[in-house]
Short mmCIF file of C-alpha atoms and ligand atoms in Angstrom, two decimals:
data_model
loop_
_atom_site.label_atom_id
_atom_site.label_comp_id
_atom_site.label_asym_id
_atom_site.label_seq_id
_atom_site.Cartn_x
_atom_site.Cartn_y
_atom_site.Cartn_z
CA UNK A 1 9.75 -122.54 -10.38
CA UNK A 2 9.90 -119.25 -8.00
CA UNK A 3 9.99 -115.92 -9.85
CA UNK A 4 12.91 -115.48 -8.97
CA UNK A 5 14.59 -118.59 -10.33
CA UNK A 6 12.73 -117.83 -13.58
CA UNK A 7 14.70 -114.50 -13.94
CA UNK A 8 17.56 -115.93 -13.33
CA UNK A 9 17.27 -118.72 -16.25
CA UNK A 10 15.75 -116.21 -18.37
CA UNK A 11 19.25 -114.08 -17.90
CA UNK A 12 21.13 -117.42 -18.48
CA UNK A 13 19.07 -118.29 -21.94
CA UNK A 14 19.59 -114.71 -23.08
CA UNK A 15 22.19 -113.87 -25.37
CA UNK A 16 22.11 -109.95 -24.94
CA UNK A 17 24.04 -110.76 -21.53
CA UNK A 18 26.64 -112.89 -22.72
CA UNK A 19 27.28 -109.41 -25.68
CA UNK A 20 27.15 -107.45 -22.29
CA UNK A 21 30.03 -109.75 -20.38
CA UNK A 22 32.25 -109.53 -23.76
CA UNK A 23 31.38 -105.08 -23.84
CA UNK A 24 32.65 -105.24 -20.18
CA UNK A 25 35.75 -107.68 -20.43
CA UNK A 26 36.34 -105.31 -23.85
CA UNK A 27 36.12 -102.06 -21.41
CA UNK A 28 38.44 -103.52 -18.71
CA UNK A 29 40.73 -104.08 -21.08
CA UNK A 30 40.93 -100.94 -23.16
CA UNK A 31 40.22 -99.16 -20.30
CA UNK A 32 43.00 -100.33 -17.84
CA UNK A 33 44.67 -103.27 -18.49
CA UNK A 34 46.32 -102.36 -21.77
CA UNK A 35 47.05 -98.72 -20.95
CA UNK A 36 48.54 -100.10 -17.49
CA UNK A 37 51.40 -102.08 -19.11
CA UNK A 38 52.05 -98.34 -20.94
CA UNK A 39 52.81 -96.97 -17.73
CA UNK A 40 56.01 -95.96 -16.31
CA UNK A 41 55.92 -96.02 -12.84
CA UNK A 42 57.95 -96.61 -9.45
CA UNK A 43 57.99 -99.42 -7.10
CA UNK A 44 55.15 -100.25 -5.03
CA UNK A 45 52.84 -98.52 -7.21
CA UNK A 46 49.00 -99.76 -6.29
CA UNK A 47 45.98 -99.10 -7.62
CA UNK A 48 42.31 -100.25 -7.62
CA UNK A 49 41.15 -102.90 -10.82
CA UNK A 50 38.68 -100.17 -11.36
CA UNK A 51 41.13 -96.90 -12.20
CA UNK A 52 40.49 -96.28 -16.22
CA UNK A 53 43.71 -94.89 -17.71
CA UNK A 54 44.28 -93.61 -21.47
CA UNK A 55 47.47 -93.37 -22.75
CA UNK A 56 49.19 -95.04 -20.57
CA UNK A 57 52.60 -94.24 -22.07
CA UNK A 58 52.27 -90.76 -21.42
CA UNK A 59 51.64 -91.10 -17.63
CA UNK A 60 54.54 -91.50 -14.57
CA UNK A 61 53.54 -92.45 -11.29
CA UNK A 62 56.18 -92.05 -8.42
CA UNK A 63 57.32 -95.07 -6.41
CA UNK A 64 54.55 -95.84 -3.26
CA UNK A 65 51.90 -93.61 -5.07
CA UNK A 66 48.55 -94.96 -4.31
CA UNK A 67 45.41 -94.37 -6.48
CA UNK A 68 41.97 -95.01 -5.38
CA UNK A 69 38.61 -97.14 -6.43
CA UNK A 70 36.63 -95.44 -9.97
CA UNK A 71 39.51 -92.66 -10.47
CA UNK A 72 40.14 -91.55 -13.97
CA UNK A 73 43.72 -91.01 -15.13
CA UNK A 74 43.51 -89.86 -18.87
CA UNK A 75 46.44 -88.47 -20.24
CA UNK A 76 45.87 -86.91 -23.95
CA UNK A 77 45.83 -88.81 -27.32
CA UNK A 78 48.82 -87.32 -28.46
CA UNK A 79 50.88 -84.78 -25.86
CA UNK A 80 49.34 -84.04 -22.40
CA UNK A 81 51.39 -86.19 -20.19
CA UNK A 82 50.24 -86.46 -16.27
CA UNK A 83 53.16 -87.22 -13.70
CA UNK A 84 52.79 -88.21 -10.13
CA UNK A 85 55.85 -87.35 -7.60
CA UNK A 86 55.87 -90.30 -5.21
CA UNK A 87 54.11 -91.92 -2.21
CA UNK A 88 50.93 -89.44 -3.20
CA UNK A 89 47.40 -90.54 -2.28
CA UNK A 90 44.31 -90.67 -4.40
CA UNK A 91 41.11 -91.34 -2.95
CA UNK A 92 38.23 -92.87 -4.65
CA UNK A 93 36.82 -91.01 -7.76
CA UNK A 94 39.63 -88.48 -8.29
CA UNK A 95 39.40 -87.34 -11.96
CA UNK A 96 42.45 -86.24 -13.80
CA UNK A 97 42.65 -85.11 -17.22
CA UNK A 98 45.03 -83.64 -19.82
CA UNK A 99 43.44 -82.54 -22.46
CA UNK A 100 40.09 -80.05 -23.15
CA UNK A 101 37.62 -79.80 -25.77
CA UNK A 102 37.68 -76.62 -27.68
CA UNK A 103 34.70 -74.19 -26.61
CA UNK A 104 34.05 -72.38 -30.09
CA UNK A 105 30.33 -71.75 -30.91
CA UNK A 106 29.56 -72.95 -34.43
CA UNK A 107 30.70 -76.08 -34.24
CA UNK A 108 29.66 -79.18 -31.77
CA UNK A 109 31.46 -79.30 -29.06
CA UNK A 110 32.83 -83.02 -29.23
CA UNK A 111 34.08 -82.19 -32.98
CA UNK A 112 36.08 -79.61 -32.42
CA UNK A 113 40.06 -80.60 -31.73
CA UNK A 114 41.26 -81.38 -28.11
CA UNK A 115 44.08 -79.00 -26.23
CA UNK A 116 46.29 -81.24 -24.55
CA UNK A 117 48.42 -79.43 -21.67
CA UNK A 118 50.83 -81.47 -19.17
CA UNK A 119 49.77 -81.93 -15.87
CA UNK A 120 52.25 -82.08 -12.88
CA UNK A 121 51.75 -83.02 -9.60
CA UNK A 122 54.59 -83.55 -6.58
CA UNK A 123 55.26 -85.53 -4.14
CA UNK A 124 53.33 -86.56 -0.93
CA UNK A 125 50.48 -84.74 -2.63
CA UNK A 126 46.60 -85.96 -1.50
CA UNK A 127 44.09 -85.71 -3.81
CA UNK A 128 40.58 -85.98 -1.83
CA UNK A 129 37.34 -88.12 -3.05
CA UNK A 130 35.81 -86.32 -6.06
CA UNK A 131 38.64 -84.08 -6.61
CA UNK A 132 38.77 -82.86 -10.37
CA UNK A 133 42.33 -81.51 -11.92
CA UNK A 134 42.00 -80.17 -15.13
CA UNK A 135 44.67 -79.60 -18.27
CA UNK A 136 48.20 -77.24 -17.08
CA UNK A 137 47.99 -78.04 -13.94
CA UNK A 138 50.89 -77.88 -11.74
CA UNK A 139 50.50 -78.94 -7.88
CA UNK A 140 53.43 -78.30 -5.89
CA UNK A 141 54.77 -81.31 -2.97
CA UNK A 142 52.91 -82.01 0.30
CA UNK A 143 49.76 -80.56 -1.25
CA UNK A 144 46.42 -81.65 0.15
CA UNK A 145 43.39 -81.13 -2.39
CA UNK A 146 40.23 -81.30 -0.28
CA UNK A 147 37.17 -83.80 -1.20
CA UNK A 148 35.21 -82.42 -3.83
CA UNK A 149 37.75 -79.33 -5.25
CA UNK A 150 38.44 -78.63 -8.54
CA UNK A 151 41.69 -77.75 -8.98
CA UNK A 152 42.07 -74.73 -12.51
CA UNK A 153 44.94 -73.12 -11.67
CA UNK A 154 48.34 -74.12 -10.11
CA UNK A 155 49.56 -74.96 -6.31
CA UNK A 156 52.12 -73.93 -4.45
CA UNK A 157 53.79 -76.72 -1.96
CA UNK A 158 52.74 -77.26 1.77
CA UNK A 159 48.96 -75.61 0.31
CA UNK A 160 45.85 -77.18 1.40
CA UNK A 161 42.87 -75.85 -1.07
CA UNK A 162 39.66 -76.71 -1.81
CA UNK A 163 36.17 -75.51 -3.41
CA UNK A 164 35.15 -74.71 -7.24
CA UNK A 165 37.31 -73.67 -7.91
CA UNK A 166 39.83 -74.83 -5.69
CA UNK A 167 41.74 -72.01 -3.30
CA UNK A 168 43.66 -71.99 -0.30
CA UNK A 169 42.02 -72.88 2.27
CA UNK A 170 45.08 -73.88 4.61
CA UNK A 171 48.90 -74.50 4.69
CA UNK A 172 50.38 -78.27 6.14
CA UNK A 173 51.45 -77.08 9.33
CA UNK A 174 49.43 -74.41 10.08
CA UNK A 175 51.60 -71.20 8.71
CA UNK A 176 52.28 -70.67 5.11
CA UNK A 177 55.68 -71.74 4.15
CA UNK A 178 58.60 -69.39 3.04
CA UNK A 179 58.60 -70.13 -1.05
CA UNK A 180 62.06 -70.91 -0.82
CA UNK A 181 61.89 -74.03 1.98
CA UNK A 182 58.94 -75.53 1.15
CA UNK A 183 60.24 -78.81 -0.83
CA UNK A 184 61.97 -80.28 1.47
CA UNK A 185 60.15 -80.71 4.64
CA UNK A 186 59.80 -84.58 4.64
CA UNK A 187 63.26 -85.29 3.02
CA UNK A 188 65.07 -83.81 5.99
CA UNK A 189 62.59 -85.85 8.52
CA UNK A 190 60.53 -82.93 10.01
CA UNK A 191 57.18 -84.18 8.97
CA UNK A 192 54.51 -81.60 8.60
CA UNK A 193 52.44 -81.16 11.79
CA UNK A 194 48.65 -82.20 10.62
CA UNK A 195 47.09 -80.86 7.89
CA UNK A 196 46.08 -77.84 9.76
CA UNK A 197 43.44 -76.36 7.24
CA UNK A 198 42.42 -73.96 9.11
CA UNK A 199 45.26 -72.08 9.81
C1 COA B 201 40.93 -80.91 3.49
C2 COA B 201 40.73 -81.71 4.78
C3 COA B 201 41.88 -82.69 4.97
C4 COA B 201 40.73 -80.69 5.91
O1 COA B 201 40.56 -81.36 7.12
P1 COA B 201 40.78 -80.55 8.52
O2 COA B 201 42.20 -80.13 8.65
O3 COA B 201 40.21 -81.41 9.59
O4 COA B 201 39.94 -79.22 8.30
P2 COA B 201 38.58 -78.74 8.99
O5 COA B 201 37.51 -79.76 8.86
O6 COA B 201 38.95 -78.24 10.36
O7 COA B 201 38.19 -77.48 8.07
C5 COA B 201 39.01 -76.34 7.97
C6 COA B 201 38.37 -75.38 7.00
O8 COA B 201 38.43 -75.95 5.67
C7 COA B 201 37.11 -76.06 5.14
N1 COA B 201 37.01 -77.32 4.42
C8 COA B 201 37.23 -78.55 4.90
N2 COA B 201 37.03 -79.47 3.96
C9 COA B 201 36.65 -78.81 2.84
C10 COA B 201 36.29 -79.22 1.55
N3 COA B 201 36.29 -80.51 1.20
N4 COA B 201 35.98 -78.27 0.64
C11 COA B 201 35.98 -76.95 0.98
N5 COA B 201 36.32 -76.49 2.22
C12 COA B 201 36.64 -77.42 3.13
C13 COA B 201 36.20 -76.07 6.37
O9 COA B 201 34.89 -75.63 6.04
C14 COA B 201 36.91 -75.12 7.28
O10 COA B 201 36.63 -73.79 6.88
P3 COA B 201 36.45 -72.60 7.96
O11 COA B 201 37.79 -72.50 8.66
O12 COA B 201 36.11 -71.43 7.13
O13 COA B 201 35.37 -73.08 8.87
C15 COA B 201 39.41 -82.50 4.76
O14 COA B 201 38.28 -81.65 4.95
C16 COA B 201 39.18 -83.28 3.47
O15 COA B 201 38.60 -82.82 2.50
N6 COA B 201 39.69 -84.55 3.46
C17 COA B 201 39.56 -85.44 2.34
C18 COA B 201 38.87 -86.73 2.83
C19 COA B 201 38.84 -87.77 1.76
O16 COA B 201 38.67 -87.51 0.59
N7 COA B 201 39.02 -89.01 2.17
C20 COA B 201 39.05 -90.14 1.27
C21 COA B 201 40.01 -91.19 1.76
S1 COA B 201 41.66 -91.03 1.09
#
């Protein structure tokens, strides 16, 4: 028998990977298919088999709203809820969560008690690959969150930031908007031109 075929049997014969199979069918389900059924969300709502959510029943996603491979949608255990305006686009690995871990010295940090704050984010909004938005978050419609941004603090509509953290970097359409006109752009059909960061 070829080594190969021998590692293969030995897998087969060894119980450790059928306790394995039954920790990863246990994750899937914990991890996504319970809290998906939780979820309150829109028509045409798609997302990879590989998105973990928590607390699904805390967390609204807008009708078309797409969300990408190995992103992490946690809402908090008992109050931070997370809301998605519609058709908005996650890319792969966009993490998103509600809640922090206290930062007091004296005690270990995973003991202390969590801070749950809402998060809020519009509509048409594109979170890039890698993006991080943390607790209190509010991000304003048409917002583009460049790859690899973490987003602390809120954003206005129409704003295109990115970097650690995340700042303007750009406006959709080149010129920042007027604060009053901003949330309406697509509704009355003049799409924004580009994403224009660099204006
Ligand atoms: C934000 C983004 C859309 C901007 O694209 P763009 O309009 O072509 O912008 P440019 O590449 O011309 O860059 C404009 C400025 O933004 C900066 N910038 C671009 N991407 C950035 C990023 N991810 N983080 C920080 N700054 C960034 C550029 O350095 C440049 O700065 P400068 O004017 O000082 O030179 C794009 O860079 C991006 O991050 N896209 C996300 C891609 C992704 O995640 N795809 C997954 C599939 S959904």
């Amino acid at each position: 028998m070829s080594g190969k075929l021998q590692g293969v049997v030995r897998s087969f014969l060894d119980p450790r990977t059928y306790a394995q199979a039954f920790r990863l069918l246990h994750f899937a389900s914990y991890s996504h298919v319970q809290p998906v059924r939780l979820l309150n969300r829109g028509a045409n709502v798609s997302f990879a088999p590989n998105v973990s959510f928590r607390n699904g029943e805390r967390i609204t996603i807008g009708a078309g709203t797409h969300i990408g491979e190995h992103s992490i949608i946690w809402a908090g255990n008992t109050s931070g809820r997370i809301t998605f305006g519609e058709k908005c686009l996650l890319a792969p690995h966009v993490t998103i969560t509600a809640s922090n871990y206290g930062t007091e010295l004296g005690e270990f940090v995973m003991d202390q008690p969590k801070i749950e704050r809402d998060i809020t984010i519009g509509r048409d909004v594109w979170l890039g690959a890698n993006t991080v938005v943390l607790a209190g978050v509010t991000i304003g419609d048409h917002v583009v969150v460049a790859a690899g941004a973490v987003v602390t603090k809120d954003v206005p509509a129409l704003a295109i930031v990115g970097g650690v953290p995340a700042r303007v970097i750009g406006w959709r359409g080149g010129v920042e908007p007027a604060a009053a006109d901003s949330s309406e752009t697509l509704a009355t059909g003049s799409a924004p031109a580009g994403t224009g960061a660099g204006g």
